[in-house]
């Protein structure tokens, strides 16, 4: 966790020099759902609204079940969003224990079936999010969330997601 937070602090300092806000977040791969016959995790969850205390108090968060992680997140006001639920190696998690779905994953090397994710999010009343899924140069900025001008921190971002004022860009999806 210390390594993870050091990387966050380094990036935050760099962002400050550029005039760019950097907010803490996490993508969690829960160990119990990994399968040897699939190349990659089955479920990955994006956590929005975490802080350093949350991470330091839960260093083995990856050992939780989906239900346990959802309960922990819900108790702390953290949004739990499943990343790319329809990618070839992924499976849709139990929507009763999710706040949202990533409905626009713009990684150019994966078919994330974004249209299917959007249909499920709408049907289940889940928050819809977007992301570039940046793993190498050229992935950056392909998808993003637009928020009102008064959103100044991660907690404002979480509120914008909850109240529907955060919108998905059309870029790359």
JSON list of C-alpha atoms in Angstrom, two decimals, residues 37-135:
[
{"chain": "A", "resi": 37, "resn": "UNK", "atom": "CA", "xyz": [-8.33, -21.04, -17.40]},
{"chain": "A", "resi": 38, "resn": "UNK", "atom": "CA", "xyz": [-8.82, -17.34, -18.15]},
{"chain": "A", "resi": 39, "resn": "UNK", "atom": "CA", "xyz": [-5.97, -14.99, -18.95]},
{"chain": "A", "resi": 40, "resn": "UNK", "atom": "CA", "xyz": [-6.81, -12.07, -16.71]},
{"chain": "A", "resi": 41, "resn": "UNK", "atom": "CA", "xyz": [-9.08, -11.27, -13.78]},
{"chain": "A", "resi": 42, "resn": "UNK", "atom": "CA", "xyz": [-12.79, -12.03, -14.09]},
{"chain": "A", "resi": 43, "resn": "UNK", "atom": "CA", "xyz": [-13.93, -9.03, -12.04]},
{"chain": "A", "resi": 44, "resn": "UNK", "atom": "CA", "xyz": [-12.15, -5.70, -11.63]},
{"chain": "A", "resi": 45, "resn": "UNK", "atom": "CA", "xyz": [-13.69, -2.91, -9.62]},
{"chain": "A", "resi": 46, "resn": "UNK", "atom": "CA", "xyz": [-12.96, 0.81, -9.81]},
{"chain": "A", "resi": 47, "resn": "UNK", "atom": "CA", "xyz": [-13.22, 2.61, -6.47]},
{"chain": "A", "resi": 48, "resn": "UNK", "atom": "CA", "xyz": [-14.05, 6.32, -6.47]},
{"chain": "A", "resi": 49, "resn": "UNK", "atom": "CA", "xyz": [-13.96, 8.34, -3.26]},
{"chain": "A", "resi": 50, "resn": "UNK", "atom": "CA", "xyz": [-11.30, 6.42, -1.37]},
{"chain": "A", "resi": 51, "resn": "UNK", "atom": "CA", "xyz": [-8.71, 8.19, 0.71]},
{"chain": "A", "resi": 52, "resn": "UNK", "atom": "CA", "xyz": [-5.38, 7.13, 2.14]},
{"chain": "A", "resi": 53, "resn": "UNK", "atom": "CA", "xyz": [-6.93, 6.11, 5.47]},
{"chain": "A", "resi": 54, "resn": "UNK", "atom": "CA", "xyz": [-9.33, 3.78, 3.63]},
{"chain": "A", "resi": 55, "resn": "UNK", "atom": "CA", "xyz": [-6.44, 2.04, 1.85]},
{"chain": "A", "resi": 56, "resn": "UNK", "atom": "CA", "xyz": [-4.16, 1.86, 4.90]},
{"chain": "A", "resi": 57, "resn": "UNK", "atom": "CA", "xyz": [-6.99, 0.40, 7.00]},
{"chain": "A", "resi": 58, "resn": "UNK", "atom": "CA", "xyz": [-7.70, -2.24, 4.33]},
{"chain": "A", "resi": 59, "resn": "UNK", "atom": "CA", "xyz": [-4.33, -3.42, 2.97]},
{"chain": "A", "resi": 60, "resn": "UNK", "atom": "CA", "xyz": [-5.74, -6.82, 1.97]},
{"chain": "A", "resi": 61, "resn": "UNK", "atom": "CA", "xyz": [-8.82, -5.45, 0.25]},
{"chain": "A", "resi": 62, "resn": "UNK", "atom": "CA", "xyz": [-8.17, -7.84, -2.64]},
{"chain": "A", "resi": 63, "resn": "UNK", "atom": "CA", "xyz": [-9.08, -10.77, -0.36]},
{"chain": "A", "resi": 64, "resn": "UNK", "atom": "CA", "xyz": [-12.69, -9.63, 0.11]},
{"chain": "A", "resi": 65, "resn": "UNK", "atom": "CA", "xyz": [-15.72, -10.98, -1.71]},
{"chain": "A", "resi": 66, "resn": "UNK", "atom": "CA", "xyz": [-17.70, -8.68, -3.98]},
{"chain": "A", "resi": 67, "resn": "UNK", "atom": "CA", "xyz": [-20.39, -8.40, -1.30]},
{"chain": "A", "resi": 68, "resn": "UNK", "atom": "CA", "xyz": [-17.85, -7.55, 1.40]},
{"chain": "A", "resi": 69, "resn": "UNK", "atom": "CA", "xyz": [-16.14, -4.94, -0.76]},
{"chain": "A", "resi": 70, "resn": "UNK", "atom": "CA", "xyz": [-19.50, -3.40, -1.64]},
{"chain": "A", "resi": 71, "resn": "UNK", "atom": "CA", "xyz": [-20.50, -3.21, 2.05]},
{"chain": "A", "resi": 72, "resn": "UNK", "atom": "CA", "xyz": [-17.16, -1.61, 2.94]},
{"chain": "A", "resi": 73, "resn": "UNK", "atom": "CA", "xyz": [-17.40, 0.90, 0.11]},
{"chain": "A", "resi": 74, "resn": "UNK", "atom": "CA", "xyz": [-21.03, 1.75, 0.83]},
{"chain": "A", "resi": 75, "resn": "UNK", "atom": "CA", "xyz": [-20.28, 2.33, 4.52]},
{"chain": "A", "resi": 76, "resn": "UNK", "atom": "CA", "xyz": [-17.58, 4.87, 3.57]},
{"chain": "A", "resi": 77, "resn": "UNK", "atom": "CA", "xyz": [-19.38, 6.68, 0.71]},
{"chain": "A", "resi": 78, "resn": "UNK", "atom": "CA", "xyz": [-17.08, 5.09, -1.87]},
{"chain": "A", "resi": 79, "resn": "UNK", "atom": "CA", "xyz": [-18.51, 4.19, -5.28]},
{"chain": "A", "resi": 80, "resn": "UNK", "atom": "CA", "xyz": [-17.78, 0.69, -6.56]},
{"chain": "A", "resi": 81, "resn": "UNK", "atom": "CA", "xyz": [-17.94, 0.41, -10.35]},
{"chain": "A", "resi": 82, "resn": "UNK", "atom": "CA", "xyz": [-17.19, -2.72, -12.35]},
{"chain": "A", "resi": 83, "resn": "UNK", "atom": "CA", "xyz": [-14.61, -2.11, -15.05]},
{"chain": "A", "resi": 84, "resn": "UNK", "atom": "CA", "xyz": [-15.23, -3.52, -18.56]},
{"chain": "A", "resi": 85, "resn": "UNK", "atom": "CA", "xyz": [-17.79, -6.14, -17.48]},
{"chain": "A", "resi": 86, "resn": "UNK", "atom": "CA", "xyz": [-18.24, -7.61, -20.97]},
{"chain": "A", "resi": 87, "resn": "UNK", "atom": "CA", "xyz": [-14.63, -7.87, -22.11]},
{"chain": "A", "resi": 88, "resn": "UNK", "atom": "CA", "xyz": [-13.74, -11.36, -23.34]},
{"chain": "A", "resi": 89, "resn": "UNK", "atom": "CA", "xyz": [-12.06, -12.46, -20.09]},
{"chain": "A", "resi": 90, "resn": "UNK", "atom": "CA", "xyz": [-14.47, -10.61, -17.78]},
{"chain": "A", "resi": 91, "resn": "UNK", "atom": "CA", "xyz": [-17.88, -11.57, -16.47]},
{"chain": "A", "resi": 92, "resn": "UNK", "atom": "CA", "xyz": [-20.67, -9.33, -15.25]},
{"chain": "A", "resi": 93, "resn": "UNK", "atom": "CA", "xyz": [-20.60, -9.26, -11.46]},
{"chain": "A", "resi": 94, "resn": "UNK", "atom": "CA", "xyz": [-23.71, -9.35, -9.27]},
{"chain": "A", "resi": 95, "resn": "UNK", "atom": "CA", "xyz": [-25.36, -5.99, -10.05]},
{"chain": "A", "resi": 96, "resn": "UNK", "atom": "CA", "xyz": [-27.01, -6.00, -6.60]},
{"chain": "A", "resi": 97, "resn": "UNK", "atom": "CA", "xyz": [-23.57, -5.29, -5.18]},
{"chain": "A", "resi": 98, "resn": "UNK", "atom": "CA", "xyz": [-22.41, -2.52, -7.54]},
{"chain": "A", "resi": 99, "resn": "UNK", "atom": "CA", "xyz": [-22.96, 1.22, -7.70]},
{"chain": "A", "resi": 100, "resn": "UNK", "atom": "CA", "xyz": [-22.07, 1.42, -11.37]},
{"chain": "A", "resi": 101, "resn": "UNK", "atom": "CA", "xyz": [-20.65, -0.05, -14.56]},
{"chain": "A", "resi": 102, "resn": "UNK", "atom": "CA", "xyz": [-17.93, 1.23, -16.83]},
{"chain": "A", "resi": 103, "resn": "UNK", "atom": "CA", "xyz": [-19.99, 1.52, -20.00]},
{"chain": "A", "resi": 104, "resn": "UNK", "atom": "CA", "xyz": [-17.31, 3.16, -22.13]},
{"chain": "A", "resi": 105, "resn": "UNK", "atom": "CA", "xyz": [-13.90, 1.50, -21.97]},
{"chain": "A", "resi": 106, "resn": "UNK", "atom": "CA", "xyz": [-11.84, 2.94, -24.79]},
{"chain": "A", "resi": 107, "resn": "UNK", "atom": "CA", "xyz": [-8.80, 0.67, -24.74]},
{"chain": "A", "resi": 108, "resn": "UNK", "atom": "CA", "xyz": [-8.08, 0.20, -28.47]},
{"chain": "A", "resi": 109, "resn": "UNK", "atom": "CA", "xyz": [-6.78, -3.36, -28.05]},
{"chain": "A", "resi": 110, "resn": "UNK", "atom": "CA", "xyz": [-9.90, -4.76, -26.38]},
{"chain": "A", "resi": 111, "resn": "UNK", "atom": "CA", "xyz": [-13.50, -5.19, -27.41]},
{"chain": "A", "resi": 112, "resn": "UNK", "atom": "CA", "xyz": [-15.25, -4.28, -24.18]},
{"chain": "A", "resi": 113, "resn": "UNK", "atom": "CA", "xyz": [-18.78, -4.55, -25.65]},
{"chain": "A", "resi": 114, "resn": "UNK", "atom": "CA", "xyz": [-19.61, -1.08, -24.34]},
{"chain": "A", "resi": 115, "resn": "UNK", "atom": "CA", "xyz": [-23.11, -1.18, -25.85]},
{"chain": "A", "resi": 116, "resn": "UNK", "atom": "CA", "xyz": [-24.00, -4.22, -23.73]},
{"chain": "A", "resi": 117, "resn": "UNK", "atom": "CA", "xyz": [-22.59, -2.57, -20.60]},
{"chain": "A", "resi": 118, "resn": "UNK", "atom": "CA", "xyz": [-24.75, 0.51, -21.26]},
{"chain": "A", "resi": 119, "resn": "UNK", "atom": "CA", "xyz": [-27.88, -1.63, -21.68]},
{"chain": "A", "resi": 120, "resn": "UNK", "atom": "CA", "xyz": [-27.25, -3.40, -18.36]},
{"chain": "A", "resi": 121, "resn": "UNK", "atom": "CA", "xyz": [-26.46, -0.16, -16.51]},
{"chain": "A", "resi": 122, "resn": "UNK", "atom": "CA", "xyz": [-29.70, 1.41, -17.73]},
{"chain": "A", "resi": 123, "resn": "UNK", "atom": "CA", "xyz": [-31.75, -1.71, -16.98]},
{"chain": "A", "resi": 124, "resn": "UNK", "atom": "CA", "xyz": [-30.32, -2.04, -13.45]},
{"chain": "A", "resi": 125, "resn": "UNK", "atom": "CA", "xyz": [-30.25, 1.69, -12.61]},
{"chain": "A", "resi": 126, "resn": "UNK", "atom": "CA", "xyz": [-26.48, 1.76, -12.19]},
{"chain": "A", "resi": 127, "resn": "UNK", "atom": "CA", "xyz": [-24.17, 4.74, -12.57]},
{"chain": "A", "resi": 128, "resn": "UNK", "atom": "CA", "xyz": [-22.47, 4.79, -15.99]},
{"chain": "A", "resi": 129, "resn": "UNK", "atom": "CA", "xyz": [-18.78, 5.70, -16.22]},
{"chain": "A", "resi": 130, "resn": "UNK", "atom": "CA", "xyz": [-16.09, 5.95, -18.89]},
{"chain": "A", "resi": 131, "resn": "UNK", "atom": "CA", "xyz": [-12.35, 5.56, -19.00]},
{"chain": "A", "resi": 132, "resn": "UNK", "atom": "CA", "xyz": [-9.43, 5.36, -21.40]},
{"chain": "A", "resi": 133, "resn": "UNK", "atom": "CA", "xyz": [-7.94, 2.25, -19.76]},
{"chain": "A", "resi": 134, "resn": "UNK", "atom": "CA", "xyz": [-4.49, 3.77, -20.28]},
{"chain": "A", "resi": 135, "resn": "UNK", "atom": "CA", "xyz": [-1.80, 1.07, -20.48]}
]
